[in-house]
């Protein structure tokens, strides 16, 4: 089988920028797609370090990979197949936004081997969608979703955003119920983060966003989401991710379990051996020297790897395995993090069972604060 690798492909184009977005993406109409995809394919072709490995997950993220002609996706997959052994049962995901599925999309994506779609629904409320600056309506969501299902795509994730200013709990619940009624295999729910440099942030700073949900409302919404999805048969397997049995996203699990991955495209990050590196985010630099200019190149120390093991692994509801820690680092987990683990157990955030440490619901709710305990000052 050889060594495994997960592959990420960045497609940095969108129809237009959403009001909350700080991802690396450019308006698609302003770009020469041929020159971008030639650079991307060149980066794959010139990769040597991970060449020949077995790839069991491939993820096209963005941006909006579905806003470029589907033939580009097919060409990238063909290039990847020359470089890697992509397994028969590989999970091959593509991010899509409602209203961007081209007529030839379903057939070409199938030919390319895409078998999982992650649909950026975000809300089924048109007022909320508008406030977020999304390009689509609730009607577009349902239309795109039905087209995908009719074409035989059964492994679909729907993303939902919570904590949107001005959105009531009733509206949020209505969107969630609407998504559940569509019967996707996976649902991700993220809280809106108002990032500096975005139009939403400017509105916030200018005093235009006064109807942000407070802490209690956010906590109530989070509980409502957990309970609604549990009642509908979705298992929470990570802070923000829920799936029907057996449908957890294997690609994201690979990140949380610190498996090696190789990212292609501007801004794409890789973890290979003890090295974490990220391509330049500058499009012109990337096109001139794809994969040759790095924004970050870090050789991780053993201590840093152990910290990552904890704060990534604890994102998953099943938590971290004591034996895995010993196998990876040759130390007992309690010799390294015993004090932090005990403190979190005593406070009622962390539990222990079946050779694992994991956060309970109370711990997951504040996990971003708790995880800081595992990082050396
Ligand atoms: S679709 Fe996603 S990547 Fe594109 S602008 Fe909106 S949030 Fe950003």
Coordinates of C-alpha atoms and ligand atoms in Angstrom, one line a residue:
X1 CA 0.0 0.0 0.0
X2 CA 2.9 2.4 0.7
X3 CA 2.6 5.5 2.8
X4 CA -0.7 7.4 2.9
X5 CA -1.4 11.0 2.2
X6 CA -4.5 13.2 2.1
X7 CA -4.6 15.8 -0.7
X8 CA -6.1 19.3 -0.6
X9 CA -6.6 21.4 -3.8
X10 CA -7.3 25.1 -3.4
X11 CA -9.6 26.7 -6.0
X12 CA -9.4 30.4 -5.1
X13 CA -12.3 31.7 -7.1
X14 CA -15.8 32.8 -6.2
X15 CA -18.6 34.6 -8.1
X16 CA -18.2 37.5 -5.6
X17 CA -16.9 37.9 -2.1
X18 CA -19.3 37.2 0.8
X19 CA -19.5 40.0 3.4
X20 CA -17.9 37.9 6.2
X21 CA -15.2 36.2 4.1
X22 CA -11.5 36.3 4.8
X23 CA -10.6 33.2 2.8
X24 CA -8.2 33.4 -0.1
X25 CA -10.6 33.9 -3.0
X26 CA -10.9 36.2 -6.0
X27 CA -13.8 37.1 -8.3
X28 CA -13.8 34.4 -11.0
X29 CA -14.6 36.7 -13.9
X30 CA -11.4 38.7 -13.4
X31 CA -9.1 35.8 -13.8
X32 CA -7.4 33.8 -16.5
X33 CA -8.5 30.3 -15.4
X34 CA -6.2 28.5 -17.9
X35 CA -3.1 30.1 -16.5
X36 CA -4.2 29.3 -13.0
X37 CA -4.9 25.7 -13.7
X38 CA -1.7 25.3 -15.7
X39 CA 0.2 26.5 -12.6
X40 CA -1.8 24.2 -10.3
X41 CA -1.2 21.1 -12.5
X42 CA 2.5 22.1 -12.7
X43 CA 2.8 22.2 -9.0
X44 CA 1.3 18.6 -8.8
X45 CA 3.6 17.4 -11.7
X46 CA 6.7 18.8 -10.0
X47 CA 5.9 17.3 -6.5
X48 CA 8.5 14.7 -5.6
X49 CA 8.4 14.3 -1.8
X50 CA 5.0 12.6 -1.6
X51 CA 4.9 11.2 -5.1
X52 CA 3.7 7.6 -5.4
X53 CA 1.9 7.6 -2.1
X54 CA -1.6 6.2 -1.6
X55 CA -4.2 8.9 -1.3
X56 CA -7.4 7.9 0.4
X57 CA -8.9 11.4 0.6
X58 CA -8.9 14.3 -1.9
X59 CA -10.6 17.6 -1.1
X60 CA -11.3 20.5 -3.5
X61 CA -11.9 23.6 -1.3
X62 CA -11.9 27.3 -1.9
X63 CA -13.2 29.6 -2.8
X64 CA -15.9 27.9 -4.8
X65 CA -14.6 25.0 -6.8
X66 CA -18.0 24.7 -8.5
X67 CA -17.8 28.1 -10.1
X68 CA -15.1 27.1 -12.6
X69 CA -15.9 24.9 -15.6
X70 CA -16.0 21.3 -14.3
X71 CA -13.4 20.2 -16.9
X72 CA -10.7 21.9 -14.9
X73 CA -11.6 19.7 -11.9
X74 CA -11.4 16.6 -14.1
X75 CA -8.0 17.7 -15.4
X76 CA -6.6 18.2 -11.9
X77 CA -7.8 14.7 -10.9
X78 CA -6.1 13.2 -14.0
X79 CA -2.9 14.9 -12.9
X80 CA -3.3 13.7 -9.4
X81 CA -3.8 10.1 -10.6
X82 CA -0.5 10.3 -12.4
X83 CA 1.3 11.3 -9.2
X84 CA -0.6 9.3 -6.5
X85 CA -2.4 6.0 -6.1
X86 CA -5.9 7.2 -5.4
X87 CA -7.7 4.3 -3.8
X88 CA -10.9 2.8 -5.2
X89 CA -12.9 3.9 -2.1
X90 CA -11.1 7.3 -1.7
X91 CA -13.3 10.0 -0.4
X92 CA -13.2 12.8 -3.0
X93 CA -14.9 15.9 -1.9
X94 CA -15.8 19.1 -3.7
X95 CA -17.1 22.3 -2.1
X96 CA -20.0 23.8 -4.0
X97 CA -22.2 26.9 -3.6
X98 CA -25.9 26.8 -4.4
X99 CA -26.6 28.3 -7.8
X100 CA -23.1 27.5 -9.2
X101 CA -23.6 23.9 -10.4
X102 CA -23.1 23.9 -14.2
X103 CA -25.3 21.7 -16.5
X104 CA -22.3 19.5 -17.3
X105 CA -21.2 19.4 -13.6
X106 CA -22.8 16.2 -12.4
X107 CA -21.5 14.1 -15.3
X108 CA -18.0 15.5 -15.3
X109 CA -17.6 15.4 -11.5
X110 CA -18.7 11.8 -11.6
X111 CA -16.0 11.0 -14.3
X112 CA -13.5 12.9 -12.2
X113 CA -14.3 10.6 -9.2
X114 CA -16.0 13.2 -7.0
X115 CA -18.2 11.3 -4.6
X116 CA -18.9 13.8 -1.8
X117 CA -20.2 17.4 -2.1
X118 CA -20.0 20.0 0.6
X119 CA -22.7 22.5 -0.1
X120 CA -22.5 26.0 1.3
X121 CA -26.1 26.4 2.4
X122 CA -25.4 28.7 5.4
X123 CA -29.1 29.6 5.9
X124 CA -32.5 28.9 4.4
X125 CA -33.6 32.4 5.3
X126 CA -33.3 34.9 2.4
X127 CA -32.8 37.9 4.8
X128 CA -29.9 36.2 6.5
X129 CA -28.4 35.1 3.2
X130 CA -28.5 38.7 2.0
X131 CA -27.0 40.0 5.2
X132 CA -24.1 37.5 4.8
X133 CA -23.7 38.7 1.2
X134 CA -24.3 35.2 -0.2
X135 CA -24.9 35.0 -3.9
X136 CA -27.9 32.6 -3.6
X137 CA -31.4 32.2 -2.2
X138 CA -33.0 29.5 -0.2
X139 CA -34.7 28.4 -3.4
X140 CA -31.3 28.0 -5.1
X141 CA -30.2 25.7 -2.2
X142 CA -33.1 23.3 -2.7
X143 CA -32.8 23.3 -6.5
X144 CA -29.0 22.6 -6.4
X145 CA -29.5 19.9 -3.7
X146 CA -32.2 18.2 -5.7
X147 CA -30.2 18.2 -8.9
X148 CA -27.3 16.6 -7.1
X149 CA -29.4 13.9 -5.5
X150 CA -31.2 13.2 -8.8
X151 CA -27.7 12.8 -10.4
X152 CA -26.8 10.2 -7.7
X153 CA -24.7 12.2 -5.3
X154 CA -25.8 10.8 -2.0
X155 CA -22.9 11.9 0.2
X156 CA -23.6 15.5 0.7
X157 CA -22.6 17.9 3.5
X158 CA -24.6 21.1 4.2
X159 CA -22.9 24.0 6.0
X160 CA -25.0 26.2 8.3
X161 CA -23.8 29.4 10.0
X162 CA -25.1 30.3 13.4
X163 CA -24.8 33.5 15.5
X164 CA -25.7 35.8 12.5
X165 CA -26.5 39.3 13.7
X166 CA -30.2 40.0 13.5
X167 CA -31.2 36.4 13.1
X168 CA -33.6 35.0 15.7
X169 CA -33.4 31.6 17.3
X170 CA -36.6 30.7 15.5
X171 CA -35.2 31.5 12.1
X172 CA -32.0 29.6 12.9
X173 CA -34.1 26.6 14.0
X174 CA -36.2 26.9 10.8
X175 CA -33.0 26.7 8.7
X176 CA -31.7 23.8 10.6
X177 CA -35.0 21.9 10.4
X178 CA -35.1 22.7 6.6
X179 CA -31.6 21.2 6.2
X180 CA -32.5 18.1 8.2
X181 CA -35.6 17.6 6.0
X182 CA -33.4 17.6 3.0
X183 CA -31.7 14.5 4.5
X184 CA -28.0 15.2 3.9
X185 CA -25.5 12.7 5.2
X186 CA -23.5 15.3 7.0
X187 CA -24.2 18.8 8.6
X188 CA -21.6 21.3 9.7
X189 CA -22.6 24.2 11.9
X190 CA -20.2 27.1 12.4
X191 CA -20.6 30.2 14.5
X192 CA -20.1 33.4 12.4
X193 CA -16.8 35.1 13.2
X194 CA -16.6 38.7 12.3
X195 CA -13.1 38.9 10.9
X196 CA -11.2 42.2 10.6
X197 CA -10.9 43.4 7.0
X198 CA -14.3 42.2 6.0
X199 CA -17.3 44.4 5.1
X200 CA -19.2 42.9 8.0
X201 CA -16.4 43.9 10.4
X202 CA -16.5 47.5 9.0
X203 CA -20.2 47.6 9.6
X204 CA -19.6 46.3 13.2
X205 CA -16.9 48.8 13.9
X206 CA -19.0 51.6 12.5
X207 CA -21.7 50.7 15.0
X208 CA -24.0 49.2 12.4
X209 CA -24.3 45.8 14.0
X210 CA -26.0 46.2 17.3
X211 CA -28.1 43.0 17.1
X212 CA -25.4 40.5 17.8
X213 CA -26.5 37.5 19.9
X214 CA -25.3 37.6 23.5
X215 CA -23.6 34.8 25.3
X216 CA -26.8 33.3 26.7
X217 CA -28.5 33.3 23.3
X218 CA -25.5 31.7 21.7
X219 CA -25.4 29.0 24.3
X220 CA -29.1 28.4 23.9
X221 CA -28.7 28.2 20.1
X222 CA -25.8 25.7 20.5
X223 CA -27.9 23.5 22.7
X224 CA -30.8 23.7 20.3
X225 CA -28.5 22.6 17.4
X226 CA -27.0 19.7 19.4
X227 CA -30.5 18.4 20.5
X228 CA -32.1 18.9 17.1
X229 CA -29.4 17.0 15.2
X230 CA -29.2 14.3 17.9
X231 CA -33.0 13.7 17.6
X232 CA -32.7 13.5 13.8
X233 CA -30.0 10.8 14.0
X234 CA -26.9 12.8 13.4
X235 CA -23.9 12.0 15.5
X236 CA -21.8 14.8 16.7
X237 CA -18.2 13.7 16.1
X238 CA -16.4 17.0 16.2
X239 CA -17.0 20.5 17.7
X240 CA -18.9 21.7 14.6
X241 CA -19.5 18.5 12.7
X242 CA -22.4 16.0 12.7
X243 CA -23.0 13.0 10.5
X244 CA -25.2 10.0 9.8
X245 CA -23.5 6.8 10.9
X246 CA -20.3 6.1 8.9
X247 CA -20.5 9.4 7.1
X248 CA -17.9 11.5 9.0
X249 CA -15.6 13.5 6.7
X250 CA -12.5 11.3 6.4
X251 CA -10.5 14.2 5.0
X252 CA -11.1 16.5 8.0
X253 CA -10.6 13.6 10.4
X254 CA -7.1 13.1 8.9
X255 CA -6.3 16.8 9.9
X256 CA -7.5 16.3 13.4
X257 CA -5.6 13.0 13.7
X258 CA -2.4 14.7 12.4
X259 CA -2.1 12.4 9.4
X260 CA 0.1 13.7 6.6
X261 CA -1.5 15.9 3.9
X262 CA -0.3 17.8 0.9
X263 CA -2.0 21.0 -0.2
X264 CA -1.7 22.4 -3.7
X265 CA -2.6 25.9 -4.8
X266 CA -2.0 29.4 -3.3
X267 CA -2.3 29.5 0.5
X268 CA -2.6 25.7 0.7
X269 CA -0.9 24.1 3.7
X270 CA 0.9 20.8 3.9
X271 CA 2.1 18.5 6.8
X272 CA 4.7 16.1 5.5
X273 CA 7.0 14.4 8.0
X274 CA 7.9 16.9 10.7
X275 CA 7.4 19.8 8.4
X276 CA 4.5 22.1 8.0
X277 CA 4.6 24.5 5.1
X278 CA 2.2 26.9 3.3
X279 CA 2.3 28.2 -0.2
X280 CA 2.4 31.9 -0.9
X281 CA -1.0 33.5 -0.9
X282 CA 0.1 35.9 -3.7
X283 CA -1.5 34.8 -6.9
X284 CA 1.2 36.2 -9.3
X285 CA 4.0 34.7 -7.2
X286 CA 2.2 31.4 -7.2
X287 CA 1.6 31.4 -11.0
X288 CA 5.3 32.2 -11.7
X289 CA 6.6 29.6 -9.4
X290 CA 3.9 27.2 -8.3
X291 CA 4.9 25.5 -5.0
X292 CA 8.2 27.3 -5.1
X293 CA 7.5 30.2 -2.9
X294 CA 6.4 29.5 0.7
X295 CA 4.6 31.8 3.1
X296 CA 5.6 29.6 6.0
X297 CA 8.0 26.7 6.4
X298 CA 8.2 25.2 9.9
X299 CA 10.1 22.2 11.2
X300 CA 8.0 21.1 14.1
X301 CA 9.7 20.2 17.4
X302 CA 8.6 17.1 19.2
X303 CA 6.9 19.3 21.9
X304 CA 5.0 21.2 19.2
X305 CA 3.8 17.9 17.7
X306 CA 2.6 16.7 21.1
X307 CA 0.7 19.9 21.6
X308 CA -0.9 19.6 18.2
X309 CA -1.8 16.0 18.9
X310 CA -3.8 17.3 21.9
X311 CA -5.5 20.4 20.6
X312 CA -6.4 18.8 17.3
X313 CA -7.3 15.4 18.6
X314 CA -9.5 16.9 21.4
X315 CA -11.6 18.6 18.7
X316 CA -13.1 15.2 17.9
X317 CA -15.7 14.0 20.4
X318 CA -13.9 10.7 20.8
X319 CA -10.8 12.6 21.9
X320 CA -7.3 11.3 22.1
X321 CA -6.0 7.8 22.5
X322 CA -3.4 7.1 25.1
X323 CA -1.7 4.3 23.1
X324 CA -1.6 6.5 20.0
X325 CA 0.2 9.1 21.9
X326 CA 2.7 6.6 23.2
X327 CA 3.2 5.1 19.7
X328 CA 3.8 8.6 18.2
X329 CA 6.1 10.1 20.8
X330 CA 7.4 7.3 23.1
X331 CA 6.1 9.0 26.2
X332 CA 3.1 8.3 28.4
X333 CA 0.5 11.0 27.8
X334 CA 0.2 11.6 31.6
X335 CA 4.0 12.2 31.9
X336 CA 3.7 15.1 29.5
X337 CA 0.2 16.5 30.1
X338 CA -0.9 14.9 33.3
X339 CA -1.4 18.1 35.2
X340 CA -3.5 19.7 32.5
X341 CA -5.6 16.6 32.0
X342 CA -6.3 16.3 35.8
X343 CA -7.2 20.0 36.0
X344 CA -9.7 19.7 33.2
X345 CA -11.2 16.4 34.6
X346 CA -11.6 18.0 38.0
X347 CA -13.4 21.0 36.6
X348 CA -15.8 18.6 34.8
X349 CA -14.8 19.4 31.2
X350 CA -12.9 16.2 30.3
X351 CA -13.7 12.6 30.8
X352 CA -11.7 9.3 30.5
X353 CA -12.8 6.0 29.1
X354 CA -11.7 3.1 26.9
X355 CA -8.1 4.3 26.9
X356 CA -9.1 7.8 25.7
X357 CA -9.4 11.4 27.1
X358 CA -12.3 13.4 25.6
X359 CA -14.3 16.5 26.2
X360 CA -17.9 16.2 27.2
X361 CA -20.6 18.6 25.9
X362 CA -19.7 21.2 28.6
X363 CA -16.0 20.9 27.6
X364 CA -16.6 21.1 23.9
X365 CA -18.6 24.3 24.4
X366 CA -15.4 26.1 25.7
X367 CA -12.8 23.9 24.0
X368 CA -11.0 26.8 22.4
X369 CA -10.2 28.1 25.9
X370 CA -9.4 24.7 27.3
X371 CA -7.0 23.7 24.5
X372 CA -4.8 26.7 25.3
X373 CA -3.7 24.7 28.4
X374 CA -1.9 22.3 26.2
X375 CA 0.3 24.9 24.6
X376 CA 3.5 25.9 26.4
X377 CA 3.7 29.7 27.0
Ligands
LIG1 S1 -18.3 31.4 -1.1 FE1 -16.9 31.0 0.7 S2 -14.9 31.4 -0.1 FE2 -16.3 32.4 -1.5 S3 -16.5 34.5 -0.8 FE3 -18.2 33.3 0.2 S4 -17.4 32.6 2.1 FE4 -15.6 33.3 0.9

